[in-house]
Short mmCIF file of C-alpha atoms in Angstrom, two decimals:
data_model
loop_
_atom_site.label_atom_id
_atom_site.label_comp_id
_atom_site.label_asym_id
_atom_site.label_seq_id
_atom_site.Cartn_x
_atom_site.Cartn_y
_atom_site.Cartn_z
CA UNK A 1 -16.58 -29.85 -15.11
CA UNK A 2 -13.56 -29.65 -17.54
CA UNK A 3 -15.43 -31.30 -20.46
CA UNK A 4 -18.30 -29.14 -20.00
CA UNK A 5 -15.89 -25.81 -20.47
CA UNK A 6 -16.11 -25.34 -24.58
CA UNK A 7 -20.51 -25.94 -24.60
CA UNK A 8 -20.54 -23.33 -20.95
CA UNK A 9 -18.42 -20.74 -23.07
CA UNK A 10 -20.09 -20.74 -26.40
CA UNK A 11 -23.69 -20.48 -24.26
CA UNK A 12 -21.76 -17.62 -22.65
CA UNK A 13 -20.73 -15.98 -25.75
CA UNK A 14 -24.31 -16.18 -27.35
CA UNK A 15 -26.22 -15.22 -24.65
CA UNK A 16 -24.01 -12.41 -24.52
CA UNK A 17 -24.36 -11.55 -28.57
CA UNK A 18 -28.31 -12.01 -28.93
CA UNK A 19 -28.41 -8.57 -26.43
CA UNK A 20 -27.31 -6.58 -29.17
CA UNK A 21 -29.86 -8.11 -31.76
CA UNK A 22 -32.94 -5.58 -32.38
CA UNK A 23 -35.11 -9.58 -32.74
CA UNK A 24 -34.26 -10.86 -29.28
CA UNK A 25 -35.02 -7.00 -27.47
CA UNK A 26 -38.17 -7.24 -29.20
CA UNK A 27 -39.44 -10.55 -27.93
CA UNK A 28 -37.67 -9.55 -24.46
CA UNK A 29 -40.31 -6.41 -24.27
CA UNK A 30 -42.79 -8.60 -24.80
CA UNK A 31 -42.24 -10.83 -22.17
CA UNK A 32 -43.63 -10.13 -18.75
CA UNK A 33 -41.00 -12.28 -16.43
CA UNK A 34 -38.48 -10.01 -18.43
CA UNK A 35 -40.36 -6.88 -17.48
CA UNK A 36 -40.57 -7.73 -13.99
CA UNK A 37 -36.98 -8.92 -13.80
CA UNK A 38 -36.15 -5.53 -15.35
CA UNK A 39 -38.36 -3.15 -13.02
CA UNK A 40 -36.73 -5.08 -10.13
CA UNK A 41 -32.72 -4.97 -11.09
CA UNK A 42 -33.43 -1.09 -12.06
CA UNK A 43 -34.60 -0.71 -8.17
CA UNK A 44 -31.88 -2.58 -6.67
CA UNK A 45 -29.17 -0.61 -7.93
CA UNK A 46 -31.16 2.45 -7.86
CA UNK A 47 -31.09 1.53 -3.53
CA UNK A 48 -27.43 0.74 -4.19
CA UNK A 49 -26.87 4.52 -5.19
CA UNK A 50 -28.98 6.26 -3.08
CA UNK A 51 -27.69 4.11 -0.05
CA UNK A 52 -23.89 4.82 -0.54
CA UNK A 53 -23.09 7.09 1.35
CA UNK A 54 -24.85 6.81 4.63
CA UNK A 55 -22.31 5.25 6.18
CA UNK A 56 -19.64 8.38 6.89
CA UNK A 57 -16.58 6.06 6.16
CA UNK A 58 -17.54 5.05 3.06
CA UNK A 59 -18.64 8.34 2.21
CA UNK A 60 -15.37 10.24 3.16
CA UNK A 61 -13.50 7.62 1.07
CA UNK A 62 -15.88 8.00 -2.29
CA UNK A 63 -15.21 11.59 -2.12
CA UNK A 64 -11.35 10.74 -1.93
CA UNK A 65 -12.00 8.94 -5.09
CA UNK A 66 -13.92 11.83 -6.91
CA UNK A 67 -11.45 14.05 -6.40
CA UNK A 68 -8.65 11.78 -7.66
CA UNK A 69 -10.21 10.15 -10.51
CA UNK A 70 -11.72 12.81 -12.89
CA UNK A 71 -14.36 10.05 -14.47
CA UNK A 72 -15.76 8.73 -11.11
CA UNK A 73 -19.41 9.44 -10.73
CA UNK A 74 -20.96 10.24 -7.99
CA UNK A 75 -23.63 7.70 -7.14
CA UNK A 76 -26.42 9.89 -6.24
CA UNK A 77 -25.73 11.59 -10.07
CA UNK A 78 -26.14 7.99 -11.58
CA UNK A 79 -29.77 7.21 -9.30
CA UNK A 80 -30.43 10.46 -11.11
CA UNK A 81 -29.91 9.44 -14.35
CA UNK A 82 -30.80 5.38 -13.62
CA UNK A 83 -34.40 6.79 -13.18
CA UNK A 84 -35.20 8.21 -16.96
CA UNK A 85 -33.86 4.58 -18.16
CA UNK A 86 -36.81 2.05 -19.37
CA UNK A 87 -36.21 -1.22 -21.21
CA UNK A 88 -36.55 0.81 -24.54
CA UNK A 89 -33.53 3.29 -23.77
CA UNK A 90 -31.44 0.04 -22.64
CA UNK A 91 -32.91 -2.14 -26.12
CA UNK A 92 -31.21 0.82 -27.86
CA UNK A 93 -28.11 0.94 -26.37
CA UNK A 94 -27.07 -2.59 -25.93
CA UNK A 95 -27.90 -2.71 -29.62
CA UNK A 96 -24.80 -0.20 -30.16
CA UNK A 97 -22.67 -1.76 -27.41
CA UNK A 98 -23.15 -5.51 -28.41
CA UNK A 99 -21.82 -5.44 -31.34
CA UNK A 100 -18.74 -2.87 -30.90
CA UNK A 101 -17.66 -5.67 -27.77
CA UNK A 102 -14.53 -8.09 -28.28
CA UNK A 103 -14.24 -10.31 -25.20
CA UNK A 104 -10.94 -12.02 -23.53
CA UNK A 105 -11.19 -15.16 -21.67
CA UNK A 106 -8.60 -16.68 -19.78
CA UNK A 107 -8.34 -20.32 -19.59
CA UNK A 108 -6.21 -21.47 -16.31
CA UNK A 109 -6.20 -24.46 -13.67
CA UNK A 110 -4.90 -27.79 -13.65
CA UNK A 111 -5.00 -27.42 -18.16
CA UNK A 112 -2.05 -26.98 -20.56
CA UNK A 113 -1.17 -24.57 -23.42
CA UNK A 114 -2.77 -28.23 -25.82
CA UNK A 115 -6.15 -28.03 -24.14
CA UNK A 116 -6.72 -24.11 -24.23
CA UNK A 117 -5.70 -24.48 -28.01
CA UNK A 118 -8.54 -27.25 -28.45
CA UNK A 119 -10.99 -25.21 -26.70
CA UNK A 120 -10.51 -22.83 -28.97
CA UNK A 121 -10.69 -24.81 -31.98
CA UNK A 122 -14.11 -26.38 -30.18
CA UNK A 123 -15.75 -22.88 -30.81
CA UNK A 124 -17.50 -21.79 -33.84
CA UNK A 125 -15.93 -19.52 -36.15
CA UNK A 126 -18.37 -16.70 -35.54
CA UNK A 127 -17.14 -16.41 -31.71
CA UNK A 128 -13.31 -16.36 -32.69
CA UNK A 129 -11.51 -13.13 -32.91
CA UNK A 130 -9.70 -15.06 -36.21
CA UNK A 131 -11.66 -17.56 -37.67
CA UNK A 132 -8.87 -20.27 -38.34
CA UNK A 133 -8.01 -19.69 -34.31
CA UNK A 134 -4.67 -17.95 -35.23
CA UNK A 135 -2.73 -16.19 -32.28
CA UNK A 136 -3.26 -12.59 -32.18
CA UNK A 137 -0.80 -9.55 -32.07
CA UNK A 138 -0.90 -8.37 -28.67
CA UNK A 139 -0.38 -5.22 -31.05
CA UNK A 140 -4.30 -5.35 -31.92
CA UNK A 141 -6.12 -5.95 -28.71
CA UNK A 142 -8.07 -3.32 -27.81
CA UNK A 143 -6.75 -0.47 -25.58
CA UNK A 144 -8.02 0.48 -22.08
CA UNK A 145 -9.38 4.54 -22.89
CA UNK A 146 -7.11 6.82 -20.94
CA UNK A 147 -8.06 7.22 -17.17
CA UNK A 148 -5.97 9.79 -15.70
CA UNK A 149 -5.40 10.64 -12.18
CA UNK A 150 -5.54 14.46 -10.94
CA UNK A 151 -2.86 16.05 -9.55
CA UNK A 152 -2.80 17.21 -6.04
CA UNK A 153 -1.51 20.98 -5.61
CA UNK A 154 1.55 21.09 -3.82
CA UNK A 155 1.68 22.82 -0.73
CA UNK A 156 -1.33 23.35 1.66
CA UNK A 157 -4.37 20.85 1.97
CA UNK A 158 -7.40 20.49 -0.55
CA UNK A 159 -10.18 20.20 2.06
CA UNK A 160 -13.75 18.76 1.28
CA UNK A 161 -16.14 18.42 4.34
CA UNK A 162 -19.54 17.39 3.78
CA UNK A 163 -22.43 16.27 5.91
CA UNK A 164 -23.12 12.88 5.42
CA UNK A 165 -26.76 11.76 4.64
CA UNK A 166 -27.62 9.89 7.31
CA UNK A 167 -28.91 12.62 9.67
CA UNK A 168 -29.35 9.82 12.55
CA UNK A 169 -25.55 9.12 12.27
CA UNK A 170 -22.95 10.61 15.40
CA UNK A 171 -19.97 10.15 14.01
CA UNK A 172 -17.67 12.23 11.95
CA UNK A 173 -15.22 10.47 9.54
CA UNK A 174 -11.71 11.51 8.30
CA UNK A 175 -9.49 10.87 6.03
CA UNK A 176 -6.19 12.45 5.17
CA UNK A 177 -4.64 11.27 1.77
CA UNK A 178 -0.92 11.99 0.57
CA UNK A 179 -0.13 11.63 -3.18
CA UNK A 180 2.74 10.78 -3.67
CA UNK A 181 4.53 9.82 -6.92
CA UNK A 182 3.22 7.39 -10.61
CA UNK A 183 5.26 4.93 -11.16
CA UNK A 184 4.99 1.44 -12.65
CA UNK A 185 7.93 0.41 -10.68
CA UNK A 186 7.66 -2.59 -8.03
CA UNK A 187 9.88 -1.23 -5.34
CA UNK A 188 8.10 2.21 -4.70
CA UNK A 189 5.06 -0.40 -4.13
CA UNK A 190 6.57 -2.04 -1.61
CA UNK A 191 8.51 0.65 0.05
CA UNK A 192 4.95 1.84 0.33
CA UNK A 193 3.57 -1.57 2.01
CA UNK A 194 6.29 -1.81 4.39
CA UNK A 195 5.76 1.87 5.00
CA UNK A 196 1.93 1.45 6.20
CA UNK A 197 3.18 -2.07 8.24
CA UNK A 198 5.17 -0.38 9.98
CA UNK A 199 3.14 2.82 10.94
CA UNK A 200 -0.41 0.73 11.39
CA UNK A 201 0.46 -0.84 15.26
CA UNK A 202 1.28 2.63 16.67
CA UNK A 203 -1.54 4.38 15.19
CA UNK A 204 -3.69 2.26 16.42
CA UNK A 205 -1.95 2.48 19.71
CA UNK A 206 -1.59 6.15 19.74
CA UNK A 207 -4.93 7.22 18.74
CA UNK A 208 -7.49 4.32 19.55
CA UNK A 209 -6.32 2.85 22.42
CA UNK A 210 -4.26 5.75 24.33
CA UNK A 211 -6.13 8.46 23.07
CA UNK A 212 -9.82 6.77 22.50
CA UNK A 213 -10.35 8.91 19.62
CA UNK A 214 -13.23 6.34 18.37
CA UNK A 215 -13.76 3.29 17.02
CA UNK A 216 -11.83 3.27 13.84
CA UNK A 217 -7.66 4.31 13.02
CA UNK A 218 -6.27 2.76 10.40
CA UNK A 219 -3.74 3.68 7.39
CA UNK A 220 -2.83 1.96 4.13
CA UNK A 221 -1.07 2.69 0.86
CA UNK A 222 -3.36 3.42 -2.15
CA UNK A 223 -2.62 2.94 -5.53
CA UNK A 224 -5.19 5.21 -7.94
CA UNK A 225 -4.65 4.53 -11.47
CA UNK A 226 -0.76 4.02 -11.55
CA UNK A 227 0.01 6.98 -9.04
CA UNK A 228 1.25 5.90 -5.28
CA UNK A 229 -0.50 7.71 -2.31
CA UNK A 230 -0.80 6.94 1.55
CA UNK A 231 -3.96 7.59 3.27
CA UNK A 232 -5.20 7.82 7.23
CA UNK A 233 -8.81 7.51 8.60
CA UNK A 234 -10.70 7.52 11.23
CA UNK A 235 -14.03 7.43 12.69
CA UNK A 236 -14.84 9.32 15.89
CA UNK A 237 -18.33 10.52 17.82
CA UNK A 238 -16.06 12.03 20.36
CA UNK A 239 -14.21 14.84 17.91
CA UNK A 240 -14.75 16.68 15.25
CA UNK A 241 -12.75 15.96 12.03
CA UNK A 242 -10.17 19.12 12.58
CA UNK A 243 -8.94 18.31 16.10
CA UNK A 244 -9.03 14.47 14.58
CA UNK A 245 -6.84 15.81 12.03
CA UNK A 246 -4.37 18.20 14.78
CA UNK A 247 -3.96 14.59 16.57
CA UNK A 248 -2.71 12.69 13.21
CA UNK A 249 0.02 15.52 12.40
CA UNK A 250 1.18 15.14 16.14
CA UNK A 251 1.26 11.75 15.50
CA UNK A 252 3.39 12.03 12.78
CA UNK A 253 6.28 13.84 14.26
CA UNK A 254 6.12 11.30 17.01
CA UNK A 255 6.17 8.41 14.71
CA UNK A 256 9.20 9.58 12.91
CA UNK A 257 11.11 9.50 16.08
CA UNK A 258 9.87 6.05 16.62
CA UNK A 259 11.37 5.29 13.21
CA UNK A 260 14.68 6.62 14.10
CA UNK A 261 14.73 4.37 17.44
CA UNK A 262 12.98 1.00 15.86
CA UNK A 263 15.81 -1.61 16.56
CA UNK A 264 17.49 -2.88 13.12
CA UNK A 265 15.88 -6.69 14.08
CA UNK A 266 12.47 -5.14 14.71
CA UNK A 267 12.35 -3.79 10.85
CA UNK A 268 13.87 -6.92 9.40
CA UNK A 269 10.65 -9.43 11.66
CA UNK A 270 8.28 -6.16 9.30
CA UNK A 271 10.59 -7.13 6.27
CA UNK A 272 9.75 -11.08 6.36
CA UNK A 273 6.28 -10.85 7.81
CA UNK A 274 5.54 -9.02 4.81
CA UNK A 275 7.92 -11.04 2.21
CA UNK A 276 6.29 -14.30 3.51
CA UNK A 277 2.74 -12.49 3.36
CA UNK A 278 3.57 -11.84 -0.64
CA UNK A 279 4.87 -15.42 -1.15
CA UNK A 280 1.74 -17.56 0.47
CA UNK A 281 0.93 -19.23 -2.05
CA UNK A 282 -2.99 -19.31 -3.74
CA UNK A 283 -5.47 -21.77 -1.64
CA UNK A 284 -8.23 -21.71 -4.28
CA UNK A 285 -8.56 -21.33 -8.25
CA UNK A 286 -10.41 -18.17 -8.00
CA UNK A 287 -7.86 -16.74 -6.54
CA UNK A 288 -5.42 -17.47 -9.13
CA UNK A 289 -8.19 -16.63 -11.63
CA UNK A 290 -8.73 -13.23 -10.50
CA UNK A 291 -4.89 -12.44 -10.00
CA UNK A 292 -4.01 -13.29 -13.72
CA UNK A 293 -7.02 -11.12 -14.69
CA UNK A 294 -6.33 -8.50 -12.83
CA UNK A 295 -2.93 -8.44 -14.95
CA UNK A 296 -4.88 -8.49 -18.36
CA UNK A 297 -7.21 -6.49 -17.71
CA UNK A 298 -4.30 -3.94 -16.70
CA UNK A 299 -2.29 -4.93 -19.63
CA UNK A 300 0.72 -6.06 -17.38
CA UNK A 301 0.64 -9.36 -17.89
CA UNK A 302 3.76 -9.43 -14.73
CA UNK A 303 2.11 -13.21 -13.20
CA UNK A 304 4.99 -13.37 -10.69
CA UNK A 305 4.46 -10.11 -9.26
CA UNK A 306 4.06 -11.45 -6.01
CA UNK A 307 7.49 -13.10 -6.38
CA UNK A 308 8.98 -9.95 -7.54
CA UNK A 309 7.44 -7.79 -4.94
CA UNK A 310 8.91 -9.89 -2.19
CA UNK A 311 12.76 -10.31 -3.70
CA UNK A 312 11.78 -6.12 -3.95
CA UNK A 313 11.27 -5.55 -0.45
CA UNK A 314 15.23 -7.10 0.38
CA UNK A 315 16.50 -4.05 -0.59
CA UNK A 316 14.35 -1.60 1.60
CA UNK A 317 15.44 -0.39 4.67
CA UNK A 318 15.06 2.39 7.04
CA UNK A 319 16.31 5.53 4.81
CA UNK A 320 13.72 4.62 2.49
CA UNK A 321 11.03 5.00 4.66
CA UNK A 322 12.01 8.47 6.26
CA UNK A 323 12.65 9.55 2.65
CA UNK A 324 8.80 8.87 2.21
CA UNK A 325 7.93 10.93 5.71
CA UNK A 326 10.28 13.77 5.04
CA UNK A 327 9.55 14.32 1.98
CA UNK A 328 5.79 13.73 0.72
CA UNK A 329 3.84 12.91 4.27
CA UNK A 330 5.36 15.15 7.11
CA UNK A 331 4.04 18.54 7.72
CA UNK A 332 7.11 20.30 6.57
CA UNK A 333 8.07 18.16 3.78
CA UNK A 334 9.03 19.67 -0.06
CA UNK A 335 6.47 17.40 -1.58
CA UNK A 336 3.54 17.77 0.00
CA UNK A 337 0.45 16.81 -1.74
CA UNK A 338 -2.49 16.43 0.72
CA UNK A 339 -6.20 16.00 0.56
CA UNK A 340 -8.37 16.38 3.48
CA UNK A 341 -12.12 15.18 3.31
CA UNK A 342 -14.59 14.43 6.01
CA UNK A 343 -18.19 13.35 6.03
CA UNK A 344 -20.19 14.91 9.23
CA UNK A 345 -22.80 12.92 10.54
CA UNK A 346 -26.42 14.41 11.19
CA UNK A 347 -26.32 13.89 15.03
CA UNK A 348 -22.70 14.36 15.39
CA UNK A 349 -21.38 17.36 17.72
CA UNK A 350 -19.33 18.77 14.92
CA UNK A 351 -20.99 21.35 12.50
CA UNK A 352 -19.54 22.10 8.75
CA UNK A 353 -19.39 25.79 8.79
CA UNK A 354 -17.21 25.84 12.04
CA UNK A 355 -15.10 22.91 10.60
CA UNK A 356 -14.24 24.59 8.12
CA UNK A 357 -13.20 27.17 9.74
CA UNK A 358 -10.95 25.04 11.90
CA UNK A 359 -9.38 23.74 9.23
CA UNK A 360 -8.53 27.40 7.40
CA UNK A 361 -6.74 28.37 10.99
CA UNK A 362 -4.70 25.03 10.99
CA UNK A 363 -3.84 25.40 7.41
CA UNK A 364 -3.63 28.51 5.90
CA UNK A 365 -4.20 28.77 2.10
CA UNK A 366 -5.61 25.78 2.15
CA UNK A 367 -8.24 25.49 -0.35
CA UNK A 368 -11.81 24.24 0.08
CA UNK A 369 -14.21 22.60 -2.79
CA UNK A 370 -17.58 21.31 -2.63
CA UNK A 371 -17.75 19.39 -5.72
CA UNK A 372 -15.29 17.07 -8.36
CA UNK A 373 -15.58 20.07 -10.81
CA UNK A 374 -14.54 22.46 -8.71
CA UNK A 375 -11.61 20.43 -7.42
#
């Protein structure tokens, strides 16, 4: 309840605090229920890692993210390293975290600037980032570390095929990724969103439903870290992930024929499904919660992006999506930036070695890598 909001934070906050305090962690390792509780969250998440990747979907699409995201770990390396930690190693380093922590809260629903301000002032001194409750420069808050983004070589594919753990599984997964440009920019967003509206119906068309190549074709934009990039997958027991791949590059030369012929009033119905998608408004508080979060905890702070977005998207048309094709996706384009990366299930038909191999005709020069270092 609202009234209840100043005593539920400062709990919060305390609770929070009394981890990094060397008196609490020694009463905690003396109390059993702890212990136990301890022993039993370890061996949840410790499933959690060693259980990621035996679906081949979500395996193809982890290693997509290890490739483009230098710091990502792979889960299987943190079981590995979960397993040497005991309650003493985490005692010791919550007692250097705790301490070293500043937190952010954000205060929204039906409340005004007058009652965030009081709940502040409700709050001990010891929890306030200024004692007297003072507003802060925005020039002090701490700063996200660096996360960069690697760069995808130009020219032919990066491949990565792997057999996925699950050695009962049939299917092979695929998924081809384009990187495309960074930007900070709302329009290359949604040139991007009305780029993967428009190509999801015929994909699905062309390659699940004419072509039965299995039970999954799908596409979407991606956004990794401030850099644009476009992405297809698929999940077949029927192919193998290079003839999977020989069907998506056919489909693309089809598709931007399709593009050319696509009647002016079928791209404007795209153009307002997707404006009026960006402008429904939020149903529930958590919704508006976690979109103003996301915004802090990006530094953005742009709380109308939605709005934006969708006054954006009037000024797209069909130029700006064959400048996309032609120039990052299509197999002949300038730009090309592509990463290839399939998980192989145990009992699938397709085998790594001659994969690969498939792939190296199809592409030549393209380069294969086993690992995020070596990529």
């Amino acid at each position: 309840f609202h009234h209840k909001l100043p005593l539920l934070l400062e709990h919060g906050l305390k609770e929070v605090l009394a981890f990094g305090e060397a008196a609490t962690w020694e009463q905690r390792c003396k109390d059993g229920s702890f212990l136990a509780r301890f022993e039993a969250q370890k061996e949840q998440l410790l499933r959690g890692y060693r259980n990621a990747y035996l679906r081949p979907g979500d395996h193809a699409a982890d290693i997509r993210r290890l490739m483009l995201m230098p710091h990502k770990q792979d889960p299987r390396e943190r079981a590995k390293a979960l397993e040497s930690i005991d309650v003493k190693v985490l005692a010791a380093f919550a007692q250097e975290l705790i301490p070293k922590l500043r937190a952010e809260v954000l205060f929204s629903g039906n409340a005004t600037v007058a009652d965030a301000e009081e709940l502040v002032a409700s709050l001990p001194s010891s929890l306030r980032e200024a004692p007297g409750g003072q507003p802060l420069d925005p020039g002090s808050l701490p700063r996200h570390p660096p996360a960069p983004t690697a760069v995808v070589p130009r020219g032919p594919p990066t491949l990565w095929v792997e057999d996925s753990p699950d050695t009962g599984n049939k299917n092979v997964a695929l998924e081809m990724h384009w990187q495309l440009e960074a930007t900070s920019e709302h329009r290359p967003k949604v040139v991007m969103d009305l780029f993967e509206a428009v190509m999801s119906e015929p994909l699905f068309d062309v390659l699940r439903t004419k072509q039965q190549i299995g039970y999954v074709a799908s596409c979407g934009m991606r956004y990794t870290q401030g850099v644009l990039g476009f992405s297809v997958w698929l999940l077949s027991s029927k192919l193998g992930p290079a003839e999977i791949a020989r069907r998506v590059e056919a489909f693309l030369v089809d598709f931007r024929q399709k593009l050319l012929d696509m009647p002016a009033e079928d791209l404007e119905r795209h153009v307002a499904s997707l404006a009026a998608q960006k402008l429904e408004p939020d149903r529930t508080l958590s919704s508006v919660q976690e979109g103003a979060f996301g915004e802090l905890q990006e530094r953005k702070r742009v709380f109308d992006r939605p709005l934006r977005e969708a006054l954006e998207l009037a000024t797209v048309g069909r130029e700006d999506l064959l400048r996309i094709l032609d120039s990052f996706i299509a197999r002949c384009a300038a730009d090309r930036r592509l990463l290839v990366v399939a998980s192989i299930g145990g009992q699938a038909k397709a085998k790594r070695a001659s994969e690969l191999e498939a792939f190296q005709k199809d592409y030549p020069g393209a380069k294969v890598v086993s690992s995020q270092a070596e990529f």
